[in-house]
Amino acid sequence: MEKAMILVSVLLLGWTWTLQGVPVDGDQVEPSVALADVEDATLLKAPLFNATEVCEQTPEIGPCEAYFPRYFYNSSSMSCQLFTYGGCGGNQNNFKTEKECMQKCPEEVCEQTPEIGPCHAIIPRYFYNSSSMSCQLFTYGGCGGNQNNFKTEKECMQRCPEDVCEQTPEIGPCDATIPRYFYYSPSMSCQLFTYGGCGGNQNNFKTEKKCMQRCHTDEVCEQTPEIGPCHAIIPRYFYNSSSMSCQLFTYGGCGGNQNNFKTEKKCMQRCPEEVCEQTPEIGPCDATIPRYFYNSPSMSCQLFTYGGCGGNQNNFKTEKKCMQRCHTDEVCEQTPEIGRCHAAIPRYFYNSSSVSCQLFTYGGCGGNQNNFKTEKKCMQRCHTDEVCEQTPEIGPCHAAIPRYFYNSSSMSCQRFTYGGCGGNQNNFKTEKECVQKCPEDVCEQTPKIGPCHATIPRYFYNSPSMSCQLVIYGGCGGNQNNFKTEKECMQRCHINEVCEQTPKTGPCRAYVQQMSLNKKSSQSQSVWTVQVHFWGIQTEIQSRRTCFLKENWVG
């Protein structure tokens, strides 16, 4: 009888060991026992796949010399890559297909939902919560699970930093030339860079789309705050795009979205309140990329050349995006919105009908941008009178751009040459825009109650009687001949005090024929007075009424 050798599998501590040299009678050699051939697999268990450990392993060819194409997970590049397997030995970071590799070791480790696994141990571990952008404790069962499983908070933070989008892109130590995208927060854009193929950090995306989905500020700052499915009571901040401010909310501890910040400071850094007030910055790089910035003095979006890196958030790809975010008229014309929440927060909105900033109760979330913390901020952003009273400013630049400004003395929109930057808000692209913002004769308008049904006492100027009279205002709509007090009305429209003044020629030496009122005869008479010629303003007064309305022409 010939001696044969049989392979006997022995289960020891969950690992399959192979023993050789057990003689049996017979003419054939028994084949090796495989798990797939064993009906009762309860006695023969393969080692459980621990993604946390396996996907971090370096690929091993093994001692044999076969040439099998296999895939391993490269934790540095966060991708599955091909290698040649020798056919025996090695480790578990070894997959027959790329699909199998991706299923076991998915790219987005930090996006995975934490898994306890099938075992019942009680092991404290950390997982990265992509919604709150923080590492949190959970109880791990001891086997199975996925890669979003770290022994310490430090390991978790190294792998999944709180703000991936703020990291500086890293090429890594390898020499490949792989096109990848990184998020550049100063320009709020995803930019191409060459990745070496290993190492680096997580600000590294295969496509521009994935990069923008993860990091783009507008998307994050526009998100509605989400408590999430858990029931913890964690104070967090979210950016309220309607009120343009960072506000406190209670986070449940899991789930939610990226509009979730640990501190108000971090929230403001990511979603600054006054983007539209920032001075445009070219940045330190030397590219020539056309971008738009909002020029708050001229209330317009203007082209500038962006260097490609650095800068700030007043930087938009298109004029349309810039106007949607910042244009004053659109904001100040919006109807105030309480929003869907039920807080009672005092805020101000601009009422374009009454030309004033008024108090309303804000619910705390949602709503729109016609929502200001203080009356002062509201008036600075929207109040027409202040804009229309401003002296036109050329600004520090040297372009020669034709613009219109409102001349409050002549109550007309006139042309001037704008330098192209700086200046103030009394600056309009067209005469039509100027007239819409600063109507030529508010005091001549017929008073309008408006479509609403409130009973608010207001004053309007009655030009035939040259007096301010009471009117009941409905609360919305109407026009600008609408004043809170009789005093405001008289200051704006009443002309007796002006017309009683003695005309003065003033200190300048120009000679411009103007008109004054001779009270005794109640007729307009010619008088040589002075008007500054710097802006090319030469107004001819042709009627007694026009004379009455010239509040500031006297020298």
PDB file of N, CA and C in Angstrom, residues 369-426:
ATOM      1  N   GLN A 369     -33.330  88.085   1.529  1.00  0.00           N
ATOM      2  CA  GLN A 369     -32.233  88.975   1.918  1.00  0.00           C
ATOM      3  C   GLN A 369     -32.682  90.353   2.387  1.00  0.00           C
ATOM      4  N   ASN A 370     -33.949  90.681   2.206  1.00  0.00           N
ATOM      5  CA  ASN A 370     -34.447  91.956   2.734  1.00  0.00           C
ATOM      6  C   ASN A 370     -34.712  91.758   4.227  1.00  0.00           C
ATOM      7  N   ASN A 371     -33.631  91.591   4.953  1.00  0.00           N
ATOM      8  CA  ASN A 371     -33.670  91.184   6.351  1.00  0.00           C
ATOM      9  C   ASN A 371     -32.380  91.682   7.002  1.00  0.00           C
ATOM     10  N   PHE A 372     -32.470  92.690   7.864  1.00  0.00           N
ATOM     11  CA  PHE A 372     -31.279  93.327   8.425  1.00  0.00           C
ATOM     12  C   PHE A 372     -31.337  93.342   9.954  1.00  0.00           C
ATOM     13  N   LYS A 373     -30.174  93.187  10.575  1.00  0.00           N
ATOM     14  CA  LYS A 373     -30.092  93.159  12.041  1.00  0.00           C
ATOM     15  C   LYS A 373     -30.429  94.511  12.658  1.00  0.00           C
ATOM     16  N   THR A 374     -30.023  95.592  11.983  1.00  0.00           N
ATOM     17  CA  THR A 374     -30.257  96.928  12.531  1.00  0.00           C
ATOM     18  C   THR A 374     -30.865  97.831  11.468  1.00  0.00           C
ATOM     19  N   GLU A 375     -31.527  98.876  11.924  1.00  0.00           N
ATOM     20  CA  GLU A 375     -32.109  99.850  10.999  1.00  0.00           C
ATOM     21  C   GLU A 375     -31.003 100.548  10.218  1.00  0.00           C
ATOM     22  N   LYS A 376     -29.873 100.760  10.873  1.00  0.00           N
ATOM     23  CA  LYS A 376     -28.750 101.430  10.215  1.00  0.00           C
ATOM     24  C   LYS A 376     -28.257 100.642   9.007  1.00  0.00           C
ATOM     25  N   LYS A 377     -28.081  99.302   9.189  1.00  0.00           N
ATOM     26  CA  LYS A 377     -27.627  98.466   8.072  1.00  0.00           C
ATOM     27  C   LYS A 377     -28.638  98.478   6.934  1.00  0.00           C
ATOM     28  N   CYS A 378     -29.908  98.469   7.296  1.00  0.00           N
ATOM     29  CA  CYS A 378     -30.970  98.516   6.292  1.00  0.00           C
ATOM     30  C   CYS A 378     -30.897  99.818   5.498  1.00  0.00           C
ATOM     31  N   MET A 379     -30.753 100.939   6.204  1.00  0.00           N
ATOM     32  CA  MET A 379     -30.705 102.249   5.548  1.00  0.00           C
ATOM     33  C   MET A 379     -29.470 102.383   4.670  1.00  0.00           C
ATOM     34  N   GLN A 380     -28.353 101.865   5.155  1.00  0.00           N
ATOM     35  CA  GLN A 380     -27.119 101.937   4.366  1.00  0.00           C
ATOM     36  C   GLN A 380     -27.255 101.178   3.056  1.00  0.00           C
ATOM     37  N   ARG A 381     -27.943 100.044   3.123  1.00  0.00           N
ATOM     38  CA  ARG A 381     -28.064  99.201   1.932  1.00  0.00           C
ATOM     39  C   ARG A 381     -29.111  99.721   0.952  1.00  0.00           C
ATOM     40  N   CYS A 382     -30.214 100.257   1.471  1.00  0.00           N
ATOM     41  CA  CYS A 382     -31.374 100.473   0.604  1.00  0.00           C
ATOM     42  C   CYS A 382     -31.911 101.893   0.510  1.00  0.00           C
ATOM     43  N   HIS A 383     -31.633 102.763   1.471  1.00  0.00           N
ATOM     44  CA  HIS A 383     -32.412 104.001   1.535  1.00  0.00           C
ATOM     45  C   HIS A 383     -32.143 104.904   0.341  1.00  0.00           C
ATOM     46  N   THR A 384     -33.200 105.221  -0.386  1.00  0.00           N
ATOM     47  CA  THR A 384     -33.099 105.997  -1.621  1.00  0.00           C
ATOM     48  C   THR A 384     -32.607 107.411  -1.373  1.00  0.00           C
ATOM     49  N   ASP A 385     -33.175 108.068  -0.344  1.00  0.00           N
ATOM     50  CA  ASP A 385     -32.840 109.472  -0.132  1.00  0.00           C
ATOM     51  C   ASP A 385     -31.348 109.673   0.017  1.00  0.00           C
ATOM     52  N   GLU A 386     -30.707 108.809   0.785  1.00  0.00           N
ATOM     53  CA  GLU A 386     -29.273 108.963   0.998  1.00  0.00           C
ATOM     54  C   GLU A 386     -28.508 108.838  -0.314  1.00  0.00           C
ATOM     55  N   VAL A 387     -28.905 107.891  -1.133  1.00  0.00           N
ATOM     56  CA  VAL A 387     -28.246 107.695  -2.428  1.00  0.00           C
ATOM     57  C   VAL A 387     -28.430 108.929  -3.291  1.00  0.00           C
ATOM     58  N   CYS A 388     -29.662 109.418  -3.365  1.00  0.00           N
ATOM     59  CA  CYS A 388     -29.989 110.512  -4.273  1.00  0.00           C
ATOM     60  C   CYS A 388     -29.438 111.856  -3.807  1.00  0.00           C
ATOM     61  N   GLU A 389     -29.048 111.930  -2.529  1.00  0.00           N
ATOM     62  CA  GLU A 389     -28.481 113.170  -1.999  1.00  0.00           C
ATOM     63  C   GLU A 389     -26.963 113.201  -2.132  1.00  0.00           C
ATOM     64  N   GLN A 390     -26.353 112.054  -2.451  1.00  0.00           N
ATOM     65  CA  GLN A 390     -24.893 111.993  -2.516  1.00  0.00           C
ATOM     66  C   GLN A 390     -24.343 112.832  -3.672  1.00  0.00           C
ATOM     67  N   THR A 391     -23.188 113.443  -3.428  1.00  0.00           N
ATOM     68  CA  THR A 391     -22.476 114.147  -4.495  1.00  0.00           C
ATOM     69  C   THR A 391     -21.807 113.108  -5.377  1.00  0.00           C
ATOM     70  N   PRO A 392     -21.928 113.200  -6.693  1.00  0.00           N
ATOM     71  CA  PRO A 392     -21.316 112.176  -7.551  1.00  0.00           C
ATOM     72  C   PRO A 392     -19.805 112.140  -7.380  1.00  0.00           C
ATOM     73  N   GLU A 393     -19.246 110.954  -7.419  1.00  0.00           N
ATOM     74  CA  GLU A 393     -17.799 110.785  -7.248  1.00  0.00           C
ATOM     75  C   GLU A 393     -17.211 110.028  -8.428  1.00  0.00           C
ATOM     76  N   ILE A 394     -16.149 110.568  -8.990  1.00  0.00           N
ATOM     77  CA  ILE A 394     -15.466 109.923 -10.119  1.00  0.00           C
ATOM     78  C   ILE A 394     -14.775 108.645  -9.673  1.00  0.00           C
ATOM     79  N   GLY A 395     -14.220 108.660  -8.451  1.00  0.00           N
ATOM     80  CA  GLY A 395     -13.466 107.510  -7.966  1.00  0.00           C
ATOM     81  C   GLY A 395     -11.999 107.630  -8.322  1.00  0.00           C
ATOM     82  N   PRO A 396     -11.146 106.762  -7.747  1.00  0.00           N
ATOM     83  CA  PRO A 396      -9.694 106.889  -7.925  1.00  0.00           C
ATOM     84  C   PRO A 396      -9.159 106.379  -9.265  1.00  0.00           C
ATOM     85  N   CYS A 397      -9.949 105.626 -10.017  1.00  0.00           N
ATOM     86  CA  CYS A 397      -9.452 105.070 -11.287  1.00  0.00           C
ATOM     87  C   CYS A 397      -9.582 106.080 -12.427  1.00  0.00           C
ATOM     88  N   HIS A 398      -9.000 105.732 -13.587  1.00  0.00           N
ATOM     89  CA  HIS A 398      -8.868 106.714 -14.668  1.00  0.00           C
ATOM     90  C   HIS A 398      -9.588 106.316 -15.949  1.00  0.00           C
ATOM     91  N   ALA A 399     -10.568 105.435 -15.841  1.00  0.00           N
ATOM     92  CA  ALA A 399     -11.364 105.116 -17.026  1.00  0.00           C
ATOM     93  C   ALA A 399     -12.277 106.302 -17.340  1.00  0.00           C
ATOM     94  N   ALA A 400     -12.943 106.251 -18.478  1.00  0.00           N
ATOM     95  CA  ALA A 400     -13.884 107.316 -18.850  1.00  0.00           C
ATOM     96  C   ALA A 400     -15.207 106.663 -19.225  1.00  0.00           C
ATOM     97  N   ILE A 401     -15.977 106.308 -18.194  1.00  0.00           N
ATOM     98  CA  ILE A 401     -17.225 105.566 -18.395  1.00  0.00           C
ATOM     99  C   ILE A 401     -18.405 106.513 -18.219  1.00  0.00           C
ATOM    100  N   PRO A 402     -19.263 106.643 -19.236  1.00  0.00           N
ATOM    101  CA  PRO A 402     -20.423 107.528 -19.075  1.00  0.00           C
ATOM    102  C   PRO A 402     -21.436 106.939 -18.095  1.00  0.00           C
ATOM    103  N   ARG A 403     -21.804 107.713 -17.082  1.00  0.00           N
ATOM    104  CA  ARG A 403     -22.786 107.285 -16.097  1.00  0.00           C
ATOM    105  C   ARG A 403     -23.756 108.439 -15.792  1.00  0.00           C
ATOM    106  N   TYR A 404     -24.796 108.133 -15.037  1.00  0.00           N
ATOM    107  CA  TYR A 404     -25.764 109.152 -14.621  1.00  0.00           C
ATOM    108  C   TYR A 404     -25.793 109.263 -13.096  1.00  0.00           C
ATOM    109  N   PHE A 405     -25.979 110.498 -12.608  1.00  0.00           N
ATOM    110  CA  PHE A 405     -26.168 110.701 -11.175  1.00  0.00           C
ATOM    111  C   PHE A 405     -27.406 111.577 -10.985  1.00  0.00           C
ATOM    112  N   TYR A 406     -27.986 111.503  -9.794  1.00  0.00           N
ATOM    113  CA  TYR A 406     -29.150 112.339  -9.499  1.00  0.00           C
ATOM    114  C   TYR A 406     -28.685 113.630  -8.858  1.00  0.00           C
ATOM    115  N   ASN A 407     -29.052 114.745  -9.484  1.00  0.00           N
ATOM    116  CA  ASN A 407     -28.721 116.065  -8.964  1.00  0.00           C
ATOM    117  C   ASN A 407     -29.906 116.533  -8.126  1.00  0.00           C
ATOM    118  N   SER A 408     -29.756 116.478  -6.807  1.00  0.00           N
ATOM    119  CA  SER A 408     -30.876 116.811  -5.924  1.00  0.00           C
ATOM    120  C   SER A 408     -31.235 118.292  -5.994  1.00  0.00           C
ATOM    121  N   SER A 409     -30.303 119.125  -6.474  1.00  0.00           N
ATOM    122  CA  SER A 409     -30.601 120.554  -6.600  1.00  0.00           C
ATOM    123  C   SER A 409     -31.564 120.810  -7.753  1.00  0.00           C
ATOM    124  N   SER A 410     -31.246 120.192  -8.889  1.00  0.00           N
ATOM    125  CA  SER A 410     -32.114 120.396 -10.057  1.00  0.00           C
ATOM    126  C   SER A 410     -33.191 119.331 -10.153  1.00  0.00           C
ATOM    127  N   MET A 411     -33.130 118.355  -9.245  1.00  0.00           N
ATOM    128  CA  MET A 411     -34.067 117.231  -9.236  1.00  0.00           C
ATOM    129  C   MET A 411     -34.141 116.563 -10.603  1.00  0.00           C
ATOM    130  N   SER A 412     -32.976 116.300 -11.144  1.00  0.00           N
ATOM    131  CA  SER A 412     -32.920 115.640 -12.449  1.00  0.00           C
ATOM    132  C   SER A 412     -31.717 114.711 -12.501  1.00  0.00           C
ATOM    133  N   CYS A 413     -31.773 113.751 -13.403  1.00  0.00           N
ATOM    134  CA  CYS A 413     -30.666 112.820 -13.602  1.00  0.00           C
ATOM    135  C   CYS A 413     -29.759 113.368 -14.685  1.00  0.00           C
ATOM    136  N   GLN A 414     -28.491 113.474 -14.384  1.00  0.00           N
ATOM    137  CA  GLN A 414     -27.547 114.092 -15.309  1.00  0.00           C
ATOM    138  C   GLN A 414     -26.342 113.192 -15.543  1.00  0.00           C
ATOM    139  N   ARG A 415     -25.700 113.437 -16.641  1.00  0.00           N
ATOM    140  CA  ARG A 415     -24.589 112.594 -17.054  1.00  0.00           C
ATOM    141  C   ARG A 415     -23.284 113.067 -16.420  1.00  0.00           C
ATOM    142  N   PHE A 416     -22.405 112.096 -16.096  1.00  0.00           N
ATOM    143  CA  PHE A 416     -21.050 112.440 -15.666  1.00  0.00           C
ATOM    144  C   PHE A 416     -20.107 111.319 -16.089  1.00  0.00           C
ATOM    145  N   THR A 417     -18.822 111.576 -15.976  1.00  0.00           N
ATOM    146  CA  THR A 417     -17.813 110.588 -16.368  1.00  0.00           C
ATOM    147  C   THR A 417     -17.270 109.896 -15.126  1.00  0.00           C
ATOM    148  N   TYR A 418     -17.424 108.578 -15.107  1.00  0.00           N
ATOM    149  CA  TYR A 418     -17.012 107.751 -13.957  1.00  0.00           C
ATOM    150  C   TYR A 418     -15.649 107.123 -14.247  1.00  0.00           C
ATOM    151  N   GLY A 419     -14.777 107.115 -13.233  1.00  0.00           N
ATOM    152  CA  GLY A 419     -13.420 106.600 -13.410  1.00  0.00           C
ATOM    153  C   GLY A 419     -13.306 105.092 -13.470  1.00  0.00           C
ATOM    154  N   GLY A 420     -14.369 104.379 -13.050  1.00  0.00           N
ATOM    155  CA  GLY A 420     -14.354 102.921 -13.199  1.00  0.00           C
ATOM    156  C   GLY A 420     -14.244 102.135 -11.911  1.00  0.00           C
ATOM    157  N   CYS A 421     -13.899 102.785 -10.811  1.00  0.00           N
ATOM    158  CA  CYS A 421     -13.845 102.088  -9.523  1.00  0.00           C
ATOM    159  C   CYS A 421     -14.082 103.094  -8.411  1.00  0.00           C
ATOM    160  N   GLY A 422     -14.462 102.585  -7.231  1.00  0.00           N
ATOM    161  CA  GLY A 422     -14.714 103.483  -6.119  1.00  0.00           C
ATOM    162  C   GLY A 422     -15.966 104.307  -6.358  1.00  0.00           C
ATOM    163  N   GLY A 423     -15.984 105.512  -5.821  1.00  0.00           N
ATOM    164  CA  GLY A 423     -17.151 106.367  -5.964  1.00  0.00           C
ATOM    165  C   GLY A 423     -18.212 106.025  -4.943  1.00  0.00           C
ATOM    166  N   ASN A 424     -19.461 106.338  -5.250  1.00  0.00           N
ATOM    167  CA  ASN A 424     -20.554 106.023  -4.332  1.00  0.00           C
ATOM    168  C   ASN A 424     -21.761 105.479  -5.090  1.00  0.00           C
ATOM    169  N   GLN A 425     -22.901 105.390  -4.397  1.00  0.00           N
ATOM    170  CA  GLN A 425     -24.068 104.742  -4.988  1.00  0.00           C
ATOM    171  C   GLN A 425     -24.880 105.644  -5.908  1.00  0.00           C
ATOM    172  N   ASN A 426     -24.613 106.931  -5.895  1.00  0.00           N
ATOM    173  CA  ASN A 426     -25.304 107.835  -6.825  1.00  0.00           C
ATOM    174  C   ASN A 426     -24.611 107.732  -8.175  1.00  0.00           C
TER     175      ASN A 426
END
